[in-house]
């Protein structure tokens, strides 16, 4: 079982480790693209239109650009400690066996391509959906490098919990299942379902936590469905998707 996660916009403010060492990161074949994106991001973060290019709000701009300008010198911290926000709050890594989580989770990033929880990086700000001059759209830039770097992953079911831009950077191999989250309610006695956003992140984090905590290792979508429902979630398989249903 391999769980694919997006990063989080919310991050720890600073680290306490040594400066960035690209050679120490997982998937070293990604380092040439990492160097290109690091260089381009540093240049863009000096431009007067940097906030517009990077999609930053007024309240985010000063801190985000300051971080981006100091990426090579800033203290680092582990990926497990860096990402915060509702998905990672519900993933609750501190409550999971360290070895299984480190082996079974990959985090995708607009700056780093993909990382393991033990990798050490500085806080940064760069979403996968950005078009970064002069490199272009990040998902397209990363796609060939990720296809090569991830070609030799161990066999097993891939559980894809990434959002759209990150999923576009690498298409999970088969067998794989994308986790979607719906809210179900009744209107005039008829069941209706709507896609949720904020609660989708929380639910994906909780499902990942429960699977890892239980030591589950499904090898097929059907086994995943059984594991998830046995853990108390309402779910169903719909083609390549595992739909988690929230009743509110």
Tab-separated table of C-alpha atoms in Angstrom:
chain	number	residue	atom	x	y	z
A	1	UNK	CA	0.000	0.000	0.000
A	2	UNK	CA	1.305	3.414	-0.999
A	3	UNK	CA	-0.542	6.612	-0.048
A	4	UNK	CA	-0.036	9.724	-2.200
A	5	UNK	CA	-0.634	13.077	-0.489
A	6	UNK	CA	-0.583	16.712	-1.574
A	7	UNK	CA	1.454	19.221	0.432
A	8	UNK	CA	-0.194	21.841	2.602
A	9	UNK	CA	-0.361	25.586	2.150
A	10	UNK	CA	0.014	25.910	5.911
A	11	UNK	CA	3.535	25.105	7.070
A	12	UNK	CA	5.723	25.398	10.120
A	13	UNK	CA	7.407	28.798	10.185
A	14	UNK	CA	10.991	27.655	10.629
A	15	UNK	CA	13.209	24.658	11.065
A	16	UNK	CA	16.125	23.874	13.332
A	17	UNK	CA	18.208	21.646	11.088
A	18	UNK	CA	21.112	22.242	8.685
A	19	UNK	CA	20.622	24.079	5.386
A	20	UNK	CA	19.166	22.313	2.373
A	21	UNK	CA	21.181	19.432	0.962
A	22	UNK	CA	19.604	18.265	-2.270
A	23	UNK	CA	21.841	15.195	-2.356
A	24	UNK	CA	20.194	13.939	0.843
A	25	UNK	CA	16.643	13.987	-0.528
A	26	UNK	CA	14.756	10.930	-1.701
A	27	UNK	CA	14.536	10.281	-5.438
A	28	UNK	CA	17.859	11.959	-6.336
A	29	UNK	CA	17.127	11.687	-10.057
A	30	UNK	CA	14.720	14.599	-9.492
A	31	UNK	CA	17.556	16.903	-8.399
A	32	UNK	CA	18.223	18.480	-11.816
A	33	UNK	CA	14.598	19.633	-11.989
A	34	UNK	CA	14.684	20.635	-8.317
A	35	UNK	CA	17.684	22.862	-9.110
A	36	UNK	CA	15.860	24.460	-12.015
A	37	UNK	CA	12.737	25.168	-9.973
A	38	UNK	CA	14.750	26.478	-7.012
A	39	UNK	CA	16.599	28.884	-9.282
A	40	UNK	CA	13.472	30.053	-11.071
A	41	UNK	CA	11.558	30.504	-7.814
A	42	UNK	CA	14.374	32.574	-6.321
A	43	UNK	CA	14.412	34.853	-9.360
A	44	UNK	CA	10.634	35.230	-9.492
A	45	UNK	CA	10.494	35.991	-5.771
A	46	UNK	CA	12.622	39.105	-6.419
A	47	UNK	CA	10.263	40.487	-9.058
A	48	UNK	CA	7.736	43.239	-8.345
A	49	UNK	CA	4.966	41.019	-9.737
A	50	UNK	CA	6.009	37.985	-7.681
A	51	UNK	CA	2.754	37.848	-5.706
A	52	UNK	CA	0.705	37.706	-8.902
A	53	UNK	CA	2.911	35.082	-10.527
A	54	UNK	CA	2.839	32.851	-7.438
A	55	UNK	CA	-0.841	33.428	-6.642
A	56	UNK	CA	-0.204	34.960	-3.210
A	57	UNK	CA	-2.719	37.020	-1.286
A	58	UNK	CA	-1.720	40.321	0.321
A	59	UNK	CA	-1.516	38.691	3.726
A	60	UNK	CA	0.788	35.929	2.489
A	61	UNK	CA	3.173	37.858	0.294
A	62	UNK	CA	5.875	39.233	2.595
A	63	UNK	CA	6.483	36.035	4.556
A	64	UNK	CA	6.223	33.747	1.518
A	65	UNK	CA	8.658	35.753	-0.598
A	66	UNK	CA	11.086	36.084	2.295
A	67	UNK	CA	11.096	32.298	2.663
A	68	UNK	CA	11.534	31.728	-1.064
A	69	UNK	CA	14.537	34.058	-1.246
A	70	UNK	CA	16.371	32.167	1.511
A	71	UNK	CA	15.716	28.537	0.565
A	72	UNK	CA	19.350	27.502	0.224
A	73	UNK	CA	20.434	28.988	3.568
A	74	UNK	CA	17.342	28.541	5.744
A	75	UNK	CA	17.184	25.891	8.498
A	76	UNK	CA	15.377	22.725	7.426
A	77	UNK	CA	12.941	20.386	9.102
A	78	UNK	CA	11.473	17.032	8.198
A	79	UNK	CA	8.526	16.812	5.835
A	80	UNK	CA	6.627	15.145	8.695
A	81	UNK	CA	7.075	18.317	10.770
A	82	UNK	CA	6.771	20.883	7.990
A	83	UNK	CA	3.248	20.418	6.672
A	84	UNK	CA	0.311	21.482	8.822
A	85	UNK	CA	-3.328	22.223	8.008
A	86	UNK	CA	-6.472	20.145	8.214
A	87	UNK	CA	-5.288	17.100	6.231
A	88	UNK	CA	-2.091	16.748	8.244
A	89	UNK	CA	-3.883	17.498	11.515
A	90	UNK	CA	-6.152	14.523	10.865
A	91	UNK	CA	-3.306	12.377	9.557
A	92	UNK	CA	-1.780	12.797	13.048
A	93	UNK	CA	1.636	11.429	12.173
A	94	UNK	CA	2.748	11.587	15.815
A	95	UNK	CA	0.242	8.817	16.549
A	96	UNK	CA	1.469	6.470	13.813
A	97	UNK	CA	4.305	3.945	13.623
A	98	UNK	CA	7.173	5.993	12.185
A	99	UNK	CA	8.575	3.301	9.922
A	100	UNK	CA	5.318	2.324	8.230
A	101	UNK	CA	4.305	5.937	7.618
A	102	UNK	CA	7.730	6.790	6.194
A	103	UNK	CA	7.608	3.798	3.853
A	104	UNK	CA	3.990	4.117	2.753
A	105	UNK	CA	3.479	7.877	2.248
A	106	UNK	CA	4.727	10.037	-0.627
A	107	UNK	CA	4.116	13.797	-0.561
A	108	UNK	CA	4.008	15.654	-3.886
A	109	UNK	CA	5.260	19.224	-4.208
A	110	UNK	CA	5.535	21.956	-6.814
A	111	UNK	CA	9.095	22.676	-5.666
A	112	UNK	CA	10.485	19.239	-4.803
A	113	UNK	CA	8.538	16.855	-7.069
A	114	UNK	CA	7.908	14.176	-4.473
A	115	UNK	CA	9.316	13.542	-1.007
A	116	UNK	CA	9.273	11.071	1.846
A	117	UNK	CA	8.357	12.108	5.376
A	118	UNK	CA	11.958	11.865	6.537
A	119	UNK	CA	13.342	14.310	3.960
A	120	UNK	CA	14.489	17.659	5.357
A	121	UNK	CA	13.540	20.858	3.522
A	122	UNK	CA	13.032	24.530	4.452
A	123	UNK	CA	9.610	26.212	4.586
A	124	UNK	CA	8.651	27.532	1.144
A	125	UNK	CA	5.694	28.658	-0.919
A	126	UNK	CA	5.050	27.266	-4.412
A	127	UNK	CA	1.882	25.531	-5.560
A	128	UNK	CA	1.878	22.940	-8.341
A	129	UNK	CA	-0.705	24.972	-10.271
A	130	UNK	CA	1.714	27.882	-10.791
A	131	UNK	CA	3.185	28.745	-14.175
A	132	UNK	CA	6.741	29.617	-13.147
A	133	UNK	CA	8.817	31.721	-15.542
A	134	UNK	CA	10.793	30.642	-17.470
A	135	UNK	CA	9.982	26.968	-16.759
A	136	UNK	CA	6.250	27.063	-17.493
A	137	UNK	CA	3.525	25.003	-15.832
A	138	UNK	CA	5.015	23.027	-12.993
A	139	UNK	CA	2.889	19.909	-13.425
A	140	UNK	CA	4.090	19.601	-17.034
A	141	UNK	CA	7.691	20.278	-16.031
A	142	UNK	CA	7.659	17.562	-13.368
A	143	UNK	CA	5.786	14.924	-15.354
A	144	UNK	CA	8.674	13.257	-17.254
A	145	UNK	CA	11.055	13.427	-14.284
A	146	UNK	CA	8.499	11.893	-11.923
A	147	UNK	CA	7.624	9.172	-14.431
A	148	UNK	CA	11.272	8.110	-14.451
A	149	UNK	CA	11.922	8.544	-10.716
A	150	UNK	CA	8.837	6.606	-9.630
A	151	UNK	CA	9.012	3.851	-12.212
A	152	UNK	CA	10.573	1.365	-9.793
A	153	UNK	CA	8.316	1.799	-6.777
A	154	UNK	CA	7.477	-1.474	-5.015
A	155	UNK	CA	4.377	-3.303	-6.177
A	156	UNK	CA	1.147	-2.693	-4.289
A	157	UNK	CA	-2.061	-0.736	-4.289
A	158	UNK	CA	-1.688	3.033	-4.764
A	159	UNK	CA	-4.169	5.142	-2.794
A	160	UNK	CA	-4.246	8.582	-4.389
A	161	UNK	CA	-5.362	11.406	-2.067
A	162	UNK	CA	-3.844	14.240	-4.104
A	163	UNK	CA	-5.723	17.258	-5.416
A	164	UNK	CA	-5.967	17.889	-9.163
A	165	UNK	CA	-2.748	19.812	-9.961
A	166	UNK	CA	-0.615	17.318	-8.038
A	167	UNK	CA	-2.339	14.323	-9.581
A	168	UNK	CA	-1.624	15.861	-13.005
A	169	UNK	CA	2.132	15.731	-12.350
A	170	UNK	CA	2.233	11.939	-12.048
A	171	UNK	CA	-0.412	9.445	-13.042
A	172	UNK	CA	-0.551	6.698	-10.455
A	173	UNK	CA	0.105	3.270	-11.891
A	174	UNK	CA	-2.396	0.435	-11.609
A	175	UNK	CA	-3.733	-0.862	-9.351
A	176	UNK	CA	-4.664	2.540	-7.967
A	177	UNK	CA	-7.677	4.173	-6.364
A	178	UNK	CA	-8.414	7.896	-6.111
A	179	UNK	CA	-10.160	8.883	-2.887
A	180	UNK	CA	-13.104	11.258	-3.282
A	181	UNK	CA	-15.310	12.675	-0.524
A	182	UNK	CA	-19.029	13.481	-0.767
A	183	UNK	CA	-21.594	14.886	1.625
A	184	UNK	CA	-24.928	13.058	1.543
A	185	UNK	CA	-28.173	14.655	2.612
A	186	UNK	CA	-31.864	14.167	1.958
A	187	UNK	CA	-34.016	16.681	0.150
A	188	UNK	CA	-37.684	15.866	-0.152
A	189	UNK	CA	-36.936	12.299	0.829
A	190	UNK	CA	-34.405	11.907	-1.989
A	191	UNK	CA	-30.715	11.346	-1.248
A	192	UNK	CA	-28.448	14.002	-2.733
A	193	UNK	CA	-24.659	14.155	-2.791
A	194	UNK	CA	-22.341	17.118	-3.125
A	195	UNK	CA	-18.560	17.372	-3.345
A	196	UNK	CA	-16.948	18.906	-0.278
A	197	UNK	CA	-13.599	20.696	-0.104
A	198	UNK	CA	-12.497	21.553	3.433
A	199	UNK	CA	-13.975	18.372	4.888
A	200	UNK	CA	-12.478	16.359	2.034
A	201	UNK	CA	-8.990	17.198	3.280
A	202	UNK	CA	-9.904	16.273	6.849
A	203	UNK	CA	-11.525	13.028	5.743
A	204	UNK	CA	-8.612	11.958	3.546
A	205	UNK	CA	-6.249	12.614	6.433
A	206	UNK	CA	-8.426	10.593	8.811
A	207	UNK	CA	-8.761	7.663	6.392
A	208	UNK	CA	-5.003	7.569	5.806
A	209	UNK	CA	-4.398	7.696	9.553
A	210	UNK	CA	-6.837	4.873	10.248
A	211	UNK	CA	-5.362	2.617	7.556
A	212	UNK	CA	-1.805	3.130	8.776
A	213	UNK	CA	-2.741	2.858	12.442
A	214	UNK	CA	-4.513	-0.448	11.787
A	215	UNK	CA	-1.571	-1.825	9.802
A	216	UNK	CA	-3.845	-2.359	6.809
A	217	UNK	CA	-2.190	-3.466	3.587
A	218	UNK	CA	-4.895	-3.899	0.919
A	219	UNK	CA	-3.661	-5.108	-2.444
A	220	UNK	CA	-6.851	-4.517	-4.459
A	221	UNK	CA	-9.540	-1.820	-4.521
A	222	UNK	CA	-11.999	-4.343	-3.081
A	223	UNK	CA	-9.703	-5.075	-0.152
A	224	UNK	CA	-9.301	-1.334	0.413
A	225	UNK	CA	-13.066	-0.876	0.487
A	226	UNK	CA	-13.395	-3.613	3.106
A	227	UNK	CA	-10.584	-2.155	5.210
A	228	UNK	CA	-12.057	1.347	5.131
A	229	UNK	CA	-15.575	0.221	5.984
A	230	UNK	CA	-14.270	-2.069	8.749
A	231	UNK	CA	-12.628	1.046	10.211
A	232	UNK	CA	-15.996	2.759	10.460
A	233	UNK	CA	-16.144	4.860	7.302
A	234	UNK	CA	-19.021	4.790	4.824
A	235	UNK	CA	-17.539	4.109	1.399
A	236	UNK	CA	-18.214	2.604	-2.010
A	237	UNK	CA	-16.221	1.838	-5.131
A	238	UNK	CA	-17.125	3.727	-8.288
A	239	UNK	CA	-14.831	2.719	-11.132
A	240	UNK	CA	-11.302	3.880	-10.278
A	241	UNK	CA	-12.533	5.871	-7.285
A	242	UNK	CA	-13.150	5.109	-3.624
A	243	UNK	CA	-15.943	7.445	-2.551
A	244	UNK	CA	-16.137	8.313	1.149
A	245	UNK	CA	-19.659	9.405	2.125
A	246	UNK	CA	-20.253	11.867	4.955
A	247	UNK	CA	-23.777	11.890	6.392
A	248	UNK	CA	-24.712	15.311	7.707
